[in-house]
Short mmCIF file of C-alpha atoms and ligand atoms in Angstrom, two decimals:
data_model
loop_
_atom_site.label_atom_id
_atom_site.label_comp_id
_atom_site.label_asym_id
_atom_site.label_seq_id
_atom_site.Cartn_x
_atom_site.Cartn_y
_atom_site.Cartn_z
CA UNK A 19 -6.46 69.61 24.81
CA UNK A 20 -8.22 72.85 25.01
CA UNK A 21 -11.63 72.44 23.45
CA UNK A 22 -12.43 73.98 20.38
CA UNK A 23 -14.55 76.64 21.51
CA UNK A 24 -12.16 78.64 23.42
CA UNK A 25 -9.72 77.74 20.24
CA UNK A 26 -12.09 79.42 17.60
CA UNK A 27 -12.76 82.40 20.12
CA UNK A 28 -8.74 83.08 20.79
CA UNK A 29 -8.56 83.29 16.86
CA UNK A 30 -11.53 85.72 16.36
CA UNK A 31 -10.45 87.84 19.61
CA UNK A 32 -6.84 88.86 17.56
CA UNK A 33 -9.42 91.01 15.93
CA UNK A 34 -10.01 94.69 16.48
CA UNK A 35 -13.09 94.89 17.87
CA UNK A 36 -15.97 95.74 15.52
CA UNK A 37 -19.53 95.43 14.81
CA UNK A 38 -18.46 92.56 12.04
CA UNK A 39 -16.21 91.12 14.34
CA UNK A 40 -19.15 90.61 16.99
CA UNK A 41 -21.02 89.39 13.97
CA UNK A 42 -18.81 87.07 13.21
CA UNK A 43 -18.22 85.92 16.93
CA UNK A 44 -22.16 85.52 17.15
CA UNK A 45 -22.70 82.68 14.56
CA UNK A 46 -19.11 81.35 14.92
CA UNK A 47 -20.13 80.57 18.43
CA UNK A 48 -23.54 79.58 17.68
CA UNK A 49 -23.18 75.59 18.77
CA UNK A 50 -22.80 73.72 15.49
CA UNK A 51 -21.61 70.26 15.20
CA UNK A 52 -18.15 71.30 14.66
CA UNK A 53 -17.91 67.84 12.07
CA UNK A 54 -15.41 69.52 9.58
CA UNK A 55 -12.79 69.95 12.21
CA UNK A 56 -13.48 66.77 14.06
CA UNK A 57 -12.96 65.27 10.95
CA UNK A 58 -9.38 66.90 10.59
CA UNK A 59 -8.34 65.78 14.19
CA UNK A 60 -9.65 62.31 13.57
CA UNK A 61 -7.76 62.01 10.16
CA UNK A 62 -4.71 63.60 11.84
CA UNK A 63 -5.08 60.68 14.88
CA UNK A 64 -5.28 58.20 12.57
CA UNK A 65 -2.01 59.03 10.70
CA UNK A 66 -0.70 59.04 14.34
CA UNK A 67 0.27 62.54 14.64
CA UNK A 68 -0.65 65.11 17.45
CA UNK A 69 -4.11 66.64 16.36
CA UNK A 70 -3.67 70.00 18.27
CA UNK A 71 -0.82 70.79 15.51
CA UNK A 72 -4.16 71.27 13.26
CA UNK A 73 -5.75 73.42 15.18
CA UNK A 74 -5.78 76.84 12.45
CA UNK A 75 -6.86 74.53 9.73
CA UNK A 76 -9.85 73.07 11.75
CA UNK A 77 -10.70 76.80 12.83
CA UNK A 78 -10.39 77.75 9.10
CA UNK A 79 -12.46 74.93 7.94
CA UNK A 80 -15.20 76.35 10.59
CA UNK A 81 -15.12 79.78 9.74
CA UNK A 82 -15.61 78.62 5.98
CA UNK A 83 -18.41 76.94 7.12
CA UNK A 84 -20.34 79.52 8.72
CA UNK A 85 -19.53 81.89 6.28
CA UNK A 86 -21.27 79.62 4.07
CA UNK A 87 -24.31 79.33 6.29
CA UNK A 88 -24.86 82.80 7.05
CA UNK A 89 -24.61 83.82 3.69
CA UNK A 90 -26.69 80.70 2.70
CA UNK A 91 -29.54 82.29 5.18
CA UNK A 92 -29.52 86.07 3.45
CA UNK A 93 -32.47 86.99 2.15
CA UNK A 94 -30.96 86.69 -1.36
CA UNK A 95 -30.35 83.25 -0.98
CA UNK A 96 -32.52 81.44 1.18
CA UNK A 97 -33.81 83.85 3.58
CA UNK A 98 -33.64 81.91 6.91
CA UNK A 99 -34.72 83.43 10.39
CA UNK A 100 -33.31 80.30 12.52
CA UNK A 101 -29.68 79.36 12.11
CA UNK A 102 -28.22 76.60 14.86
CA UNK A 103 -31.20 77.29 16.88
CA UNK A 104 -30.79 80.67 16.81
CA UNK A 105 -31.78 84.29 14.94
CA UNK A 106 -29.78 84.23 11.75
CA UNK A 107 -26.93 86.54 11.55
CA UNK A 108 -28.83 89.10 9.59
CA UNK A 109 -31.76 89.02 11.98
CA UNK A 110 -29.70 89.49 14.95
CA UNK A 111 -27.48 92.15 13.38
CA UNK A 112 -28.44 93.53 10.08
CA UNK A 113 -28.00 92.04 6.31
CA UNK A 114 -24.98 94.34 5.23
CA UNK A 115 -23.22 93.38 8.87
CA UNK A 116 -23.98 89.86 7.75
CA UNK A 117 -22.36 89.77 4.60
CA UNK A 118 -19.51 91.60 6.20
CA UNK A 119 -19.23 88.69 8.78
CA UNK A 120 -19.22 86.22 6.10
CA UNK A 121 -16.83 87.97 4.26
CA UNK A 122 -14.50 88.17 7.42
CA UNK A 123 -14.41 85.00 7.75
CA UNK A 124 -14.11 83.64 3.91
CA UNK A 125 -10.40 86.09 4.25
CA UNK A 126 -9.58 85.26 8.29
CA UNK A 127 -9.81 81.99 7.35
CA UNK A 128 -6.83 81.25 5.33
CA UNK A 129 -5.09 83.91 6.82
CA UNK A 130 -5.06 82.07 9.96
CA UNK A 131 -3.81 78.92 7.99
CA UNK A 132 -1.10 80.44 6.01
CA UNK A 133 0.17 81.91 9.86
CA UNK A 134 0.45 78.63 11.14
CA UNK A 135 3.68 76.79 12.31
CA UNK A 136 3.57 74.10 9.36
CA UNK A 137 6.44 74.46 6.90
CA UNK A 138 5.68 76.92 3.96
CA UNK A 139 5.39 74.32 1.51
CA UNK A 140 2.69 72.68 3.25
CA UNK A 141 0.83 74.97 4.51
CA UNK A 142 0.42 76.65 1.10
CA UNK A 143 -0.57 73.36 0.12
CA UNK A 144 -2.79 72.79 2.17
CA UNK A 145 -4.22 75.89 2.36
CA UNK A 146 -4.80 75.56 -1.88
CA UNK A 147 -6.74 72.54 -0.59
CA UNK A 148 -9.35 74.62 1.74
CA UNK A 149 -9.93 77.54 -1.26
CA UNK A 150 -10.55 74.92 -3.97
CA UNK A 151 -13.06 72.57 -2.35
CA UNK A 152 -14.53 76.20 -1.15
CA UNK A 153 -14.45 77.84 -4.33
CA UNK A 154 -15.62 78.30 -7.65
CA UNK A 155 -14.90 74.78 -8.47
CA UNK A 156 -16.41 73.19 -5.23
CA UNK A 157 -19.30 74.45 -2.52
CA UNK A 158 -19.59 78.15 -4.36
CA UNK A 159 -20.03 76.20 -7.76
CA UNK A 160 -22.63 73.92 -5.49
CA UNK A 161 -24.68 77.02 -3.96
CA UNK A 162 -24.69 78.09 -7.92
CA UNK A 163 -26.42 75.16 -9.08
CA UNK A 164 -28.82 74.88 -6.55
CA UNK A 165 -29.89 78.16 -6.87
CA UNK A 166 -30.63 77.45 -10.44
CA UNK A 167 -33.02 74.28 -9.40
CA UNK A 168 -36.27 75.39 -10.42
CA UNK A 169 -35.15 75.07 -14.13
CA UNK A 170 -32.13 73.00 -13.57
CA UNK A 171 -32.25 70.41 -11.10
CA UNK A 172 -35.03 67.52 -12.11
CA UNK A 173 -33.54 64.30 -11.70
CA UNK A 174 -31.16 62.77 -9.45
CA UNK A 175 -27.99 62.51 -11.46
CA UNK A 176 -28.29 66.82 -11.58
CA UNK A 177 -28.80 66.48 -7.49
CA UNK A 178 -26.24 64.84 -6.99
CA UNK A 179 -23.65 67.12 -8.72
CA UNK A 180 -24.90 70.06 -6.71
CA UNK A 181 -24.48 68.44 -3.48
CA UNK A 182 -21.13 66.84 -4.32
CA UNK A 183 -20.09 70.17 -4.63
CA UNK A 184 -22.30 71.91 -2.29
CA UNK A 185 -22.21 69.62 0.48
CA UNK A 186 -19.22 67.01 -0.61
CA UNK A 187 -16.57 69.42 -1.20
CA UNK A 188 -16.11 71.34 1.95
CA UNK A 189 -16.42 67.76 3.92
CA UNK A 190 -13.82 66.18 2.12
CA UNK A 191 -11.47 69.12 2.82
CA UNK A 192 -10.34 68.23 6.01
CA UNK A 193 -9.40 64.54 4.84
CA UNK A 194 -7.57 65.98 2.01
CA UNK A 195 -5.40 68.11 4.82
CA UNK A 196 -4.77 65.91 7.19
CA UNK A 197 -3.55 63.82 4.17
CA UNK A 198 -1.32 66.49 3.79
CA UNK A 199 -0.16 67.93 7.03
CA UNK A 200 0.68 64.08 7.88
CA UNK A 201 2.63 63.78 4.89
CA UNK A 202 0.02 61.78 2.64
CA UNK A 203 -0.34 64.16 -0.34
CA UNK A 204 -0.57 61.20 -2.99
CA UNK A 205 -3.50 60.05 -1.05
CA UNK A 206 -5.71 63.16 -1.48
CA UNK A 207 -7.81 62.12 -4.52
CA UNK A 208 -8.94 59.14 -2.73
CA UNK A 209 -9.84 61.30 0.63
CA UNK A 210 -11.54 63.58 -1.50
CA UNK A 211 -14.03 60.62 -3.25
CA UNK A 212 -14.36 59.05 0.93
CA UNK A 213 -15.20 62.96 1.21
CA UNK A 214 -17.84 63.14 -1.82
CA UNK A 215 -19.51 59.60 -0.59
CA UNK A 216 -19.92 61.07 3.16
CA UNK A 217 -20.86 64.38 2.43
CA UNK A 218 -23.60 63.11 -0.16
CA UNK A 219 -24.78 60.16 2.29
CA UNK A 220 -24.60 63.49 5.16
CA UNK A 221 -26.83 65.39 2.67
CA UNK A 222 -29.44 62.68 1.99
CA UNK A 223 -29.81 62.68 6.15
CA UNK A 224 -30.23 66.41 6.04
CA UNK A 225 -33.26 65.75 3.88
CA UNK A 226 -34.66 63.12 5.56
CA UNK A 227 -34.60 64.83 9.14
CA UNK A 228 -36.42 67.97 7.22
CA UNK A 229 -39.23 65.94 6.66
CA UNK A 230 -39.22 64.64 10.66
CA UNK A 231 -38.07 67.52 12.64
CA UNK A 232 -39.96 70.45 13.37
CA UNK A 233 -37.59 73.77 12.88
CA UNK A 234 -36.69 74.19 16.90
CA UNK A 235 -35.88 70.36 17.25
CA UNK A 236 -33.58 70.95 14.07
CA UNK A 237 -32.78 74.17 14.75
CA UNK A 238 -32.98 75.59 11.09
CA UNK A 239 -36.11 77.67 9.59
CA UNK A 240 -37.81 76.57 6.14
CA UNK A 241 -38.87 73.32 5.50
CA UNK A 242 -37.29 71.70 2.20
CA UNK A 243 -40.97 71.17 1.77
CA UNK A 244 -42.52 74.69 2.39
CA UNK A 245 -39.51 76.31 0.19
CA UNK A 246 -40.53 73.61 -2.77
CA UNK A 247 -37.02 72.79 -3.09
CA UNK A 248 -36.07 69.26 -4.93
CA UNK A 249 -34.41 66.84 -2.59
CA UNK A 250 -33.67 63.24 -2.18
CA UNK A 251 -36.40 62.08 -0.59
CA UNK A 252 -39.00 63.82 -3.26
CA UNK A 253 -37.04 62.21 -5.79
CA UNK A 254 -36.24 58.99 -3.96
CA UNK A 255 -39.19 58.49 -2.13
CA UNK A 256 -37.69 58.28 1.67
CA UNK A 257 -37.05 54.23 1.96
CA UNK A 258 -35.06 54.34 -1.30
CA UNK A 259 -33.22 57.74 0.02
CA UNK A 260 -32.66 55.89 3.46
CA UNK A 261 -31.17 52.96 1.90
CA UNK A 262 -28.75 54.81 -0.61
CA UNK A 263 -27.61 56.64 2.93
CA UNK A 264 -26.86 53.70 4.16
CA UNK A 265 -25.18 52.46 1.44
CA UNK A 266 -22.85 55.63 0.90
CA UNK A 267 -21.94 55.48 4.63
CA UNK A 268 -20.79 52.23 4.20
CA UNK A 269 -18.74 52.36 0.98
CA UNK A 270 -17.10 55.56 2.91
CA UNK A 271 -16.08 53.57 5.89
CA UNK A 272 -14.82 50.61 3.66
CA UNK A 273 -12.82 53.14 1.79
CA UNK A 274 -11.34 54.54 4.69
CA UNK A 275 -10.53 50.92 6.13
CA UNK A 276 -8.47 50.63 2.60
CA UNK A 277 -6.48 53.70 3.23
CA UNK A 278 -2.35 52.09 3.69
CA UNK A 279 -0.71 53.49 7.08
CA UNK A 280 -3.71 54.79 8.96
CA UNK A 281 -5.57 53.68 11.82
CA UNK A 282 -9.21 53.84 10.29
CA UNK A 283 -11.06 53.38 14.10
CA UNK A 284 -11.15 57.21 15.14
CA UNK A 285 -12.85 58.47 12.02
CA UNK A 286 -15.03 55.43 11.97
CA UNK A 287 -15.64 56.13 15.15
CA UNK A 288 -16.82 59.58 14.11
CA UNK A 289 -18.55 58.52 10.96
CA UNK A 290 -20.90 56.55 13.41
CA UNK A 291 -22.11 59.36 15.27
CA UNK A 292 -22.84 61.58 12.53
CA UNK A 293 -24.66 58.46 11.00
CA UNK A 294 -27.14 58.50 13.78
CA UNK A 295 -27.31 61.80 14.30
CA UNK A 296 -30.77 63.86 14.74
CA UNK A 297 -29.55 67.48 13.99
C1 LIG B 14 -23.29 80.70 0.34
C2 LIG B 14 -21.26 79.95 -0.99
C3 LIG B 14 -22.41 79.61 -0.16
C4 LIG B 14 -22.63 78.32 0.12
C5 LIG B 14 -23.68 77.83 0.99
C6 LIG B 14 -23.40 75.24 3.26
C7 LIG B 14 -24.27 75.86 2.24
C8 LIG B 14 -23.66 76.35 0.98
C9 LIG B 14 -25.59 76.03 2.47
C10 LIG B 14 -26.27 75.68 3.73
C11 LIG B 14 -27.49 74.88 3.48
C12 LIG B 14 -27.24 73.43 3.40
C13 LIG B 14 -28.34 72.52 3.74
C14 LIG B 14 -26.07 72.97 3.00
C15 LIG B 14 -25.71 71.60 2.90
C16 LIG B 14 -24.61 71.32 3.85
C17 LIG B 14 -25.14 71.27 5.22
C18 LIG B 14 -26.03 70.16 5.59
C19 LIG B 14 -24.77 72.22 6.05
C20 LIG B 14 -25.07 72.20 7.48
O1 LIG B 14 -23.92 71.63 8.07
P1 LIG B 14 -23.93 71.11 9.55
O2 LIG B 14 -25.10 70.20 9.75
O3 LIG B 14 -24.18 72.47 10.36
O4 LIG B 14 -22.58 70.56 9.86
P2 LIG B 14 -23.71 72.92 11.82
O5 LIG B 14 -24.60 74.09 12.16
O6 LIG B 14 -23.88 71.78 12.77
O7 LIG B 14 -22.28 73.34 11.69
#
């Protein structure tokens, strides 16, 4: 199997070539963890079917990503210099380049999955899958109530609504379509809660590492601390945050041994690593 850098870069080189498209290029390329499409391939493994027939959904559920983060790192929003260990996309480039580049890749994205080779049905489907856990109604709604935290977010019920959505939404998306490239469509609600538990459990570890990393060992700017921001851990205290991590890891990988007709080892598998991960 090709890897998945030379995948993503194939996709973004059918582009005329353009100041937004090296924008784009730069943060797409950047090194991340690539865990949203690992997820898909793992999901589509474990329903026994060829993961390379994913391929434009896992690029698509990257390019969402990033789009996410280099919006995320404007100086409306969060105003970030370091981004995957390097300058942020506006730093490198320029802020209106920067929203351009996000807002390539928020439209490439499920234009490359509605020009796949999947059946109509399905990729429509599945592609309704990607915009809705990206939308309005999941990580967009998420960004929106986190940026209202000062006066909105206190307590740890409201937290964990905005990184359900936030954080939760665009990691359960590529359960919920591998569920539905391999056929599995009735399954989707209960991908999306295995989704909700990781990505809040992923979230949780995102705050702890803040408070243990410095910013070139995690590769991100602002502290959660120095930006005041309400997290788990100030709200937890960081034993009962670690524990509740642990715990939501666990109840995802029991759900996932649950799921009828798939083989749960390769996402396990994958669950593990991002459970001791230290970036
Ligand atoms: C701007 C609509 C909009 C949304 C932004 C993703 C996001 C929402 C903000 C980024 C900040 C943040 C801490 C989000 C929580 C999700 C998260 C931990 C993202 C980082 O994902 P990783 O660790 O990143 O998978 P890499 O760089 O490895 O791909």
């Amino acid at each position: 199997m090709r890897d998945f850098e030379t995948k993503l870069t194939e996709r973004i080189r059918r582009l005329p070539e353009s100041r937004v498209r090296d924008a784009m290029e730069y943060s797409l390329l950047a090194g991340g963890k690539r865990i949203r499409p690992n997820l898909l391939y793992a999901v589509m493994q474990g329903y026994r079917q060829d993961p390379e027939t994913a391929d434009d959904f896992a690029c698509a559920l990257e390019m969402i990503h990033t789009y996410s983060l280099i919006h995320d790192d404007l100086p409306a929003m969060d105003n970030d210099d370091l981004r995957r260990g390097r300058p942020t996309c506006h730093r490198q480039f320029d802020e209106a380049t920067a929203i351009l580049a996000g807002d390539g890749l928020l439209t490439y994205a499920p234009q490359i999955a509605l020009q796949s080779e999947w059946p109509g049905e399905v990729k429509a489907q599945c592609t309704a899958v990607l915009l809705e856990m990206a939308g309005p109604a999941g990580m967009v709604l998420g960004q929106c109530l986190d940026m209202k935290e000062e006066e909105g977010v206190t307590d740890w019920e409201a937290l964990k609504e905005v990184h359900r959505n936030k954080t939760g939404c665009l990691l359960s998306a590529p359960l919920m379509i591998g569920a539905c490239l391999c056929g599995h469509a009735e399954d989707a609600e209960k991908w999306h809660e295995i989704g909700e538990k990781t990505g809040l459990a992923f979230q949780i570890q995102d705050d702890i590492l803040d408070t243990e990393l410095t910013p070139e060992e995690f590769g991100k700017s602002t502290s959660d601390e120095g930006n005041n921001k309400v997290t788990s851990v100030n709200l937890l205290g960081i034993e009962e945050a670690a524990d509740m991590m642990e715990r939501l890891y666990s109840e995802a990988e029991d759900g996932i041994r649950l799921m009828e007709g798939f083989d749960s080892a390769p996402l396990i598998s994958l669950i593990e690593q991002i459970r001791v991960r230290r970036k």
